[in-house]
Tab-separated table of C-alpha atoms and ligand atoms in Angstrom:
chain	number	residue	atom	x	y	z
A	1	UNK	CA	-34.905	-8.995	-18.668
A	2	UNK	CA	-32.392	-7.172	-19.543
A	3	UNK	CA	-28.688	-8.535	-18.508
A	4	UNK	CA	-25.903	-5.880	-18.218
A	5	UNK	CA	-22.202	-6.526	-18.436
A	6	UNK	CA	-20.177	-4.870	-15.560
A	7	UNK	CA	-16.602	-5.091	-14.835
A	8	UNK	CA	-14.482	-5.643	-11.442
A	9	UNK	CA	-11.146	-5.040	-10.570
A	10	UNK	CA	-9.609	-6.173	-7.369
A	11	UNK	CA	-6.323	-4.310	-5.937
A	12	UNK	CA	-4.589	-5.774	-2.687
A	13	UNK	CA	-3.427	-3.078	0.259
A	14	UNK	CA	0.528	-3.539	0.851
A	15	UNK	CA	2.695	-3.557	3.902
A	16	UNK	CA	6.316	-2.465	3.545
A	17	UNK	CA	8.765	-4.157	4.820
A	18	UNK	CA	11.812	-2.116	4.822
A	19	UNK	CA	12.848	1.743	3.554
A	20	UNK	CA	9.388	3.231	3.768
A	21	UNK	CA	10.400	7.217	4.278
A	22	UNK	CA	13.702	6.572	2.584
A	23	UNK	CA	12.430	5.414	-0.544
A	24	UNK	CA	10.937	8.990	-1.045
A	25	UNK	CA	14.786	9.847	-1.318
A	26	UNK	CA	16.275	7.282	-3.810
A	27	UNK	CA	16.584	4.717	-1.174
A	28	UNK	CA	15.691	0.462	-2.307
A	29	UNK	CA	12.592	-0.716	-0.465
A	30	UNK	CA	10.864	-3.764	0.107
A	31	UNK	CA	7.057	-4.008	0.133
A	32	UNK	CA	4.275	-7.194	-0.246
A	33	UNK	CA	0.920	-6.862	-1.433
A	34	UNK	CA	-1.671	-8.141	1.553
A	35	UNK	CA	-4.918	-10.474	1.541
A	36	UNK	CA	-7.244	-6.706	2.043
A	37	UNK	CA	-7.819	-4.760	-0.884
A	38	UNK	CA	-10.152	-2.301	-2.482
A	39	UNK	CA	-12.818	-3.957	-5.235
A	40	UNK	CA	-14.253	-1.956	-7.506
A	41	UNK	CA	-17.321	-2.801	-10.368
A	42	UNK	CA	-17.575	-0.694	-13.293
A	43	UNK	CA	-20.171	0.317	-16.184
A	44	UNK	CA	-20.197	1.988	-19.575
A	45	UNK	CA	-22.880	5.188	-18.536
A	46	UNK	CA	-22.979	8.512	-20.218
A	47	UNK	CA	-21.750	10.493	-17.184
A	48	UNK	CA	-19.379	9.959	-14.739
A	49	UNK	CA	-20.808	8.578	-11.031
A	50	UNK	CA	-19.040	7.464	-8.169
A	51	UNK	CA	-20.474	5.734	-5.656
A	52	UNK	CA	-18.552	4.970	-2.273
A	53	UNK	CA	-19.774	3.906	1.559
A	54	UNK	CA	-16.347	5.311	2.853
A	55	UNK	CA	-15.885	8.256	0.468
A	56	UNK	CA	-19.302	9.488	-0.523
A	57	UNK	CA	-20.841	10.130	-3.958
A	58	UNK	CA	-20.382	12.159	-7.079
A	59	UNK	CA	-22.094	12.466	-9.975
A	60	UNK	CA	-20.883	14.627	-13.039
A	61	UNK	CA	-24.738	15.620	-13.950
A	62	UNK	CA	-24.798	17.053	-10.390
A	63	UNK	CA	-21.949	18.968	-10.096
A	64	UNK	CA	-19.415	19.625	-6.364
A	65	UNK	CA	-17.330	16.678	-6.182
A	66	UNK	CA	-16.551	15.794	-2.834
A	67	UNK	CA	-12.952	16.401	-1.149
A	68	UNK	CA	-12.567	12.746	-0.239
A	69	UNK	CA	-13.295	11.268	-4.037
A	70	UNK	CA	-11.381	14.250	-5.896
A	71	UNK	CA	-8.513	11.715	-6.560
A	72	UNK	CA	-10.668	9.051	-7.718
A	73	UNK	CA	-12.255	11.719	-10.067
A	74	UNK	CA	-9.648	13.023	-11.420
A	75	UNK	CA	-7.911	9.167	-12.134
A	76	UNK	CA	-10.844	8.723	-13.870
A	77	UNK	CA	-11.171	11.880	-15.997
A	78	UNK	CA	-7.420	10.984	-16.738
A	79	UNK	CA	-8.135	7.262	-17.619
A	80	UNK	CA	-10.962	8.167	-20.461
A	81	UNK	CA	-8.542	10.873	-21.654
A	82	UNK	CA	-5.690	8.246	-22.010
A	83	UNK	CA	-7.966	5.858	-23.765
A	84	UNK	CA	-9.784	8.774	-25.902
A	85	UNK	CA	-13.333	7.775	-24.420
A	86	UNK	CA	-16.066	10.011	-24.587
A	87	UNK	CA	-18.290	8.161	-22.576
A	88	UNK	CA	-18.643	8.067	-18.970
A	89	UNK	CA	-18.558	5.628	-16.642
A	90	UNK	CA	-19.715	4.199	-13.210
A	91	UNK	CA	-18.036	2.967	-10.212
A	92	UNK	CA	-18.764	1.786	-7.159
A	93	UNK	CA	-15.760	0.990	-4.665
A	94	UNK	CA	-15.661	-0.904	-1.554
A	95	UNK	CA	-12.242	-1.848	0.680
A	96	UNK	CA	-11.725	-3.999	3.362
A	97	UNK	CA	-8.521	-1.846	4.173
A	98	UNK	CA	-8.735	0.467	6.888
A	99	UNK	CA	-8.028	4.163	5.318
A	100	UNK	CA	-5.177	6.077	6.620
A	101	UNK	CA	-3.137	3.692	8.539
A	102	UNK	CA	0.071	2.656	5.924
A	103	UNK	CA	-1.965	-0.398	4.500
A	104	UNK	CA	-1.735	1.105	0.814
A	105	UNK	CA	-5.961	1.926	0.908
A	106	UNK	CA	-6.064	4.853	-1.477
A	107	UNK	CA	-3.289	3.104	-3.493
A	108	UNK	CA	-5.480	0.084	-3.859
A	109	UNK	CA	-8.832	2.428	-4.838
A	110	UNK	CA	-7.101	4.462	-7.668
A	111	UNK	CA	-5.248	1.239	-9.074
A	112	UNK	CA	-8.866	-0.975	-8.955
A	113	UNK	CA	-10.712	2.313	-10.195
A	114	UNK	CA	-8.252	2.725	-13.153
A	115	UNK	CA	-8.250	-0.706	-14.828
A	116	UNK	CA	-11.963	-1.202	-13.843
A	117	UNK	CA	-12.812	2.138	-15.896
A	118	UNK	CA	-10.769	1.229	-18.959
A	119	UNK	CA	-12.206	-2.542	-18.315
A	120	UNK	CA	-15.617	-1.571	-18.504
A	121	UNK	CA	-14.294	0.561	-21.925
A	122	UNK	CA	-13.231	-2.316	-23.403
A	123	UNK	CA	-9.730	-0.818	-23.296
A	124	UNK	CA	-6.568	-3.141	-21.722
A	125	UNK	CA	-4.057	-1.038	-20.145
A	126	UNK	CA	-0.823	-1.879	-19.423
A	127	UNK	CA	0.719	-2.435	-16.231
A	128	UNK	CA	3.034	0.717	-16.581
A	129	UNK	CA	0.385	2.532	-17.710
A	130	UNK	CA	-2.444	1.080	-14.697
A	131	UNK	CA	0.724	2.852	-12.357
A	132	UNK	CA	1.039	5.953	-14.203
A	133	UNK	CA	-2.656	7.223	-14.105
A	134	UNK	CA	-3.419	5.839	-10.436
A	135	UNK	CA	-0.164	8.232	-9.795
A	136	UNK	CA	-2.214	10.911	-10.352
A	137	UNK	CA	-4.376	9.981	-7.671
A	138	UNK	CA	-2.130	9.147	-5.480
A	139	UNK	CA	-0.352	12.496	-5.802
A	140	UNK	CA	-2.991	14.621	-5.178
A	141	UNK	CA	-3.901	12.479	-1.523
A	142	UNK	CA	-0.010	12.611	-0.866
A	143	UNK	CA	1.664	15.222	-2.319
A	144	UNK	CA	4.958	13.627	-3.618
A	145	UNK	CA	4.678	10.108	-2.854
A	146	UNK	CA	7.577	7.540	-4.052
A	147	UNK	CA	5.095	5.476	-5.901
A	148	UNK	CA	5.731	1.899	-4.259
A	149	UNK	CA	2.028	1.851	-3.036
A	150	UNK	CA	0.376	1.980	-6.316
A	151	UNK	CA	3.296	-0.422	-7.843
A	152	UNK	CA	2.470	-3.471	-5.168
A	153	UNK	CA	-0.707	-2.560	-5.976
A	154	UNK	CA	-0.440	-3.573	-9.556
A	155	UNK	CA	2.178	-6.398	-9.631
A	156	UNK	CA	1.504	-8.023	-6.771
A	157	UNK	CA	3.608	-10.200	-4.588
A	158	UNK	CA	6.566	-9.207	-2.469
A	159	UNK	CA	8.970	-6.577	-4.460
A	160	UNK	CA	11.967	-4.080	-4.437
A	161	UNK	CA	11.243	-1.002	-5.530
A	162	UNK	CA	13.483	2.220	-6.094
A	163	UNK	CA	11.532	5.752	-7.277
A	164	UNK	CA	11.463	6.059	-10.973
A	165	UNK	CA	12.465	2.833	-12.051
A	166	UNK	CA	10.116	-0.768	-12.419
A	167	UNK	CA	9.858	-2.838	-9.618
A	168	UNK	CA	11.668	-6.453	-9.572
A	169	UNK	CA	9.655	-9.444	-8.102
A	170	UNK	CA	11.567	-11.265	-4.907
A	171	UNK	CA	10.837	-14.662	-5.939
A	172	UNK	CA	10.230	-16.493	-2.213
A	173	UNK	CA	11.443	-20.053	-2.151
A	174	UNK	CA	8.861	-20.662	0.716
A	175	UNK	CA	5.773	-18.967	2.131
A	176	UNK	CA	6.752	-16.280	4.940
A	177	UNK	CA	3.546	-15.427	7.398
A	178	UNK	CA	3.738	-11.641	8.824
A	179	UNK	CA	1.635	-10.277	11.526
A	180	UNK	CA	-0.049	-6.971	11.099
A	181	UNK	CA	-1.807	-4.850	14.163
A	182	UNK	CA	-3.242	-1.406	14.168
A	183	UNK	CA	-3.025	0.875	16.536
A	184	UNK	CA	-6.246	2.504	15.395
A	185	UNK	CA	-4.856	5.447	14.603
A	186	UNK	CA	-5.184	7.455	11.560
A	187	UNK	CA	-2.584	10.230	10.179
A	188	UNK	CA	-1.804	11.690	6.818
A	189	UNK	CA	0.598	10.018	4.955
A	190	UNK	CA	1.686	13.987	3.510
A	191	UNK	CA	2.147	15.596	6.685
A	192	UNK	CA	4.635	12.327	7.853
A	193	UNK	CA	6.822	12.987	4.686
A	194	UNK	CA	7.021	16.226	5.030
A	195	UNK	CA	8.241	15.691	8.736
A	196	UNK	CA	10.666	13.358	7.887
A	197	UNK	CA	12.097	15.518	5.436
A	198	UNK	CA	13.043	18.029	7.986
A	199	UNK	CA	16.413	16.457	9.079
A	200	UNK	CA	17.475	16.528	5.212
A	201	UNK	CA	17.878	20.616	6.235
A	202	UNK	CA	19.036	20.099	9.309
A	203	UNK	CA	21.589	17.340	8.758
A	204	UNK	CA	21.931	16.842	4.592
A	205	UNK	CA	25.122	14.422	5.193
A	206	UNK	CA	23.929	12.340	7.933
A	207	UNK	CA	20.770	12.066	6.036
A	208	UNK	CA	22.035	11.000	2.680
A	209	UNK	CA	24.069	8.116	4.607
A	210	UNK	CA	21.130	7.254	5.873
A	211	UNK	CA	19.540	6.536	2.541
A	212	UNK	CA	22.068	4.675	1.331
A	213	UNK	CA	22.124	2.530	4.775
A	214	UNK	CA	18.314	1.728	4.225
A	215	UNK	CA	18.972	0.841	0.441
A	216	UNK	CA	21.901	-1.831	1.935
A	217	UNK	CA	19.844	-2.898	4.510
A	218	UNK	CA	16.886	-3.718	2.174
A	219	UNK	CA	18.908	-5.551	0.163
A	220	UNK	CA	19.944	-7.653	2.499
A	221	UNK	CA	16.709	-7.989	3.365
A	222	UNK	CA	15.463	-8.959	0.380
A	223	UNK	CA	17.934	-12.060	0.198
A	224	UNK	CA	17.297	-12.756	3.725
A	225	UNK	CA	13.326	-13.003	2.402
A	226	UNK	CA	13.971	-14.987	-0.761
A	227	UNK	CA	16.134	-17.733	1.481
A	228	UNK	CA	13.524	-17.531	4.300
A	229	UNK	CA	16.520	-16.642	6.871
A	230	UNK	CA	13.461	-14.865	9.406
A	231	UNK	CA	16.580	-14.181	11.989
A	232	UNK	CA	18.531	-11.873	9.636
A	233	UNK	CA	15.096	-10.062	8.511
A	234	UNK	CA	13.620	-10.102	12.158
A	235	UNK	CA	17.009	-7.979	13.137
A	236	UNK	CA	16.910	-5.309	10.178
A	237	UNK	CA	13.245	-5.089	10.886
A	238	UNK	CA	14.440	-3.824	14.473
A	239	UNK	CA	16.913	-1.553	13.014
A	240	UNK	CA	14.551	-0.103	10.692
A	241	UNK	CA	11.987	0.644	13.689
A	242	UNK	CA	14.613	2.106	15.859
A	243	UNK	CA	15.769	4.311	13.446
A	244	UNK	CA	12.489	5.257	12.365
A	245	UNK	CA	11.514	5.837	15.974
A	246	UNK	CA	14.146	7.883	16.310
A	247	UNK	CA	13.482	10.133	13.080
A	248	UNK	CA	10.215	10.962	15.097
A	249	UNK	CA	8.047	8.749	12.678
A	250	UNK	CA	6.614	6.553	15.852
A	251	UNK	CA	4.545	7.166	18.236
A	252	UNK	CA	4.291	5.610	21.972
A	253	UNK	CA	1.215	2.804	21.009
A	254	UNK	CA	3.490	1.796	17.920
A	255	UNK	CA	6.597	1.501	19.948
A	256	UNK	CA	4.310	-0.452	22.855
A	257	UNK	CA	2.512	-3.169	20.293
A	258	UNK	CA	6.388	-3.518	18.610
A	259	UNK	CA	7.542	-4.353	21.918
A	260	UNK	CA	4.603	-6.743	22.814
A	261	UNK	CA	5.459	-8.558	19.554
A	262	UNK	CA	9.019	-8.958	20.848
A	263	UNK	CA	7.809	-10.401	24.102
A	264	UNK	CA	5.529	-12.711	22.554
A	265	UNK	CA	8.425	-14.392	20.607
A	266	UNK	CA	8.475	-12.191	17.255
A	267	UNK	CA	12.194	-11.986	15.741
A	268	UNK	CA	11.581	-8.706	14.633
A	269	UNK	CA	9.286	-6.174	14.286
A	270	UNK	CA	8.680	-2.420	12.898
A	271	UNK	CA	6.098	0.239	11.953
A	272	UNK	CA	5.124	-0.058	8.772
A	273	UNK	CA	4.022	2.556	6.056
A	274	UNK	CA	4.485	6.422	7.063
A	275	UNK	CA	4.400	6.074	10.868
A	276	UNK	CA	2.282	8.657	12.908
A	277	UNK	CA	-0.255	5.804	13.343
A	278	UNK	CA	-1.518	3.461	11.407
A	279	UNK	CA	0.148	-0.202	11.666
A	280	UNK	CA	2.871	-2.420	12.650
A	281	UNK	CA	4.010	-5.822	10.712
A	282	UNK	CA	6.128	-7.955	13.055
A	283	UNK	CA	7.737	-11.486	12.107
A	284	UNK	CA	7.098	-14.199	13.510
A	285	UNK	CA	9.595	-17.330	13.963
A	286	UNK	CA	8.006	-19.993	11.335
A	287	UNK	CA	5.258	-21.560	12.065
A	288	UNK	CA	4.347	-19.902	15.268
A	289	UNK	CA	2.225	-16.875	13.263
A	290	UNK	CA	-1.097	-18.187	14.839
A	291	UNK	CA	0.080	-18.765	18.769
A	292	UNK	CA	1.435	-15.573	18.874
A	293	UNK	CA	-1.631	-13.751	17.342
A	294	UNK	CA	-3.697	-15.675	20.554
A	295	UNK	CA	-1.021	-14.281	22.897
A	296	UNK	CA	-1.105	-10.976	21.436
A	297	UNK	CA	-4.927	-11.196	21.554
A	298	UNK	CA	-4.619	-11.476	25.378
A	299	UNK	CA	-2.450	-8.922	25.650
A	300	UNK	CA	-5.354	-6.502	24.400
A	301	UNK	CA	-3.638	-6.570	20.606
A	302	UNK	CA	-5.131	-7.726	17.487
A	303	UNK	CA	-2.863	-9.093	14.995
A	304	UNK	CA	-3.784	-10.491	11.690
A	305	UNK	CA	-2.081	-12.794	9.518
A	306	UNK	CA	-0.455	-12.082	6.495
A	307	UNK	CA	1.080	-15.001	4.090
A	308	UNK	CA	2.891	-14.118	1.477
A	309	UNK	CA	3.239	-13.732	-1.582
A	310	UNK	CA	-0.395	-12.677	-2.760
A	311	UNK	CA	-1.483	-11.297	-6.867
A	312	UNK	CA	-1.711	-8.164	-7.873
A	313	UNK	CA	-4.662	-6.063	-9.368
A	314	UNK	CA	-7.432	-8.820	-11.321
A	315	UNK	CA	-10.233	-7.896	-13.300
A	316	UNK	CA	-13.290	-10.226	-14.471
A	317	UNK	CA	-16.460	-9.409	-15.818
A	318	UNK	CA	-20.098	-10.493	-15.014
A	319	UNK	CA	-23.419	-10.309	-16.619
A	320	UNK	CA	-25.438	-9.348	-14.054
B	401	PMV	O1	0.771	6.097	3.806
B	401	PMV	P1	1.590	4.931	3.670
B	401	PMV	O2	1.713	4.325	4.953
B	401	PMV	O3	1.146	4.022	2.606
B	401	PMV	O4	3.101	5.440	3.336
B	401	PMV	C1	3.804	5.232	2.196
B	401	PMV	C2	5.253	5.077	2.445
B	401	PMV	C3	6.123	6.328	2.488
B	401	PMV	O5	7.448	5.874	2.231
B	401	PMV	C4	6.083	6.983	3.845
B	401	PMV	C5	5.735	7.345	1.443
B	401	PMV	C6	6.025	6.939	0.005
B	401	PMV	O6	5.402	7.532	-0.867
B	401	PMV	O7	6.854	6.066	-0.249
């Protein structure tokens, strides 16, 4: 029997925790990779063959790729440029993260698909360089995107992020459990930015004030996280929604399960990602994540728990 040798590559989803919007526009963030993720195996072949139960499947020997896997492709045709391969490869991708609801899904499919690729090529990339071709990706599913989904995707853990420059790790003292719910609704990530970016015409000074609020605020944040103060958090968590809310990036179910999560005893809470949809993260007081996921439960919500900090991307091989 023939054994062959195939390569995985596991890439966690992310919630952010403050600045998402602002971040496009030089604001500080906060984000934390999550316990979902996309994992993808790879091969050595001679073409190139995708193989997806969300996205669909492409093979190079057929021709058409398919709208949905076109960044995939195309991080892939970049990855065996980068690492001068003339050989092919095959993947096959599978995520627990629901797709177009601010967990970080395609993030966590080009970052898994890149070093899985050069994995299987016996070629170790760099972290910088894991971010730089899953950018690719990411840009043509987003547009312009700030790049803090495909950075939590690679290092891991819970970090602050500003466009351009390498994220720094928030080193937690102790363990800080979020709660995430979906409202079950997608949206495109694009079309949010692009809304959001309205009021930059309409109101350039207010905005830019703004931006440099959310990059104060998410510092203080990020203290307030590393001493495991949940009240000071909980409260620019709030802020963050409201103003958010305000900015048109909510929607009346987000606002609703934010203020269930308040009623059930949450400090704070916020939508989380590019709005329109998608997810909240609330905070609960410490150690009361899992009796206010049952309440929430009752109250028709589902709410899953999130512990941080979790790794970044890992890759193993297996003869199989
Ligand atoms: O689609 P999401 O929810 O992962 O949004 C990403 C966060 C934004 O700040 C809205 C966009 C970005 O690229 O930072």
């Amino acid at each position: 029997m023939k054994l062959s040798l195939k390569f995985f590559a596991k890439a966690p989803g992310k919630i952010i925790i403050t600045g998402e919007h602002f971040v496009v526009h030089g604001s500080l963030a906060v984000a934390a990779a999550i316990d979902k993720g996309a994992l993808v195996e790879a091969e050595a072949f001679e073409d190139i063959e995708i193989v997806s139960k969300a996205l669909g499947s492409f093979s190079s020997k057929k021709g058409e790729v398919p709208l949905s896997l076109k960044p995939t492709l195309e991080a892939i045709r970049a990855t065996l440029e980068f690492i001068g391969e003339k050989k092919g490869v095959k993947v096959i991708i599978d995520s627990d993260l629901p797709v177009s609801s601010g967990l970080g899904s395609s993030s966590a499919v080009a970052v898994a698909t890149v070093t899985a690729t050069s994995s299987a090529l016996n070629h170790e990339l760099s972290p910088e360089e894991i971010v730089n071709l899953a950018m690719i990706s990411e840009r043509i599913t987003h547009g312009k995107p700030s790049g803090i989904d495909v950075n939590v995707a690679v290092y891991g853990g819970v970090i602050l992020f500003k466009m351009g420059e390498k994220p720094k790790q928030i080193e937690l003292n102790k363990d800080v459990e979020f709660l995430v719910c979906h409202s079950g609704i997608e949206r495109r990530t694009s079309e949010m930015i692009s809304k959001f970016s309205k009021m930059k015409k309409s109101y350039p000074n207010l905005f830019t004030s703004l931006v440099s609020s959310s990059s104060y605020f998410t510092e203080m944040a990020a203290s307030a996280l590393v001493n495991k103060d949940l009240t000071t958090l909980g409260y620019i968590m709030n802020f963050f929604h409201a103003v958010l809310s305000n900015l048109g990036m909510s929607t009346k179910e987000l606002d609703h399960i934010v203020e269930k999560t308040l009623e059930s005893g949450c400090i704070g809470a916020k939508l989380t990602g590019a709005g329109g949809g998608g997810c909240i993260i609330a905070l609960p007081k410490s150690g009361e994540a899992r009796i206010v996921a049952e309440l929430l439960k009752r109250k028709g919500i589902d709410a899953s728990i999130v512990k941080l900090p979790l790794e970044g991307v890992k890759v193993w091989r297996e003869k199989i």
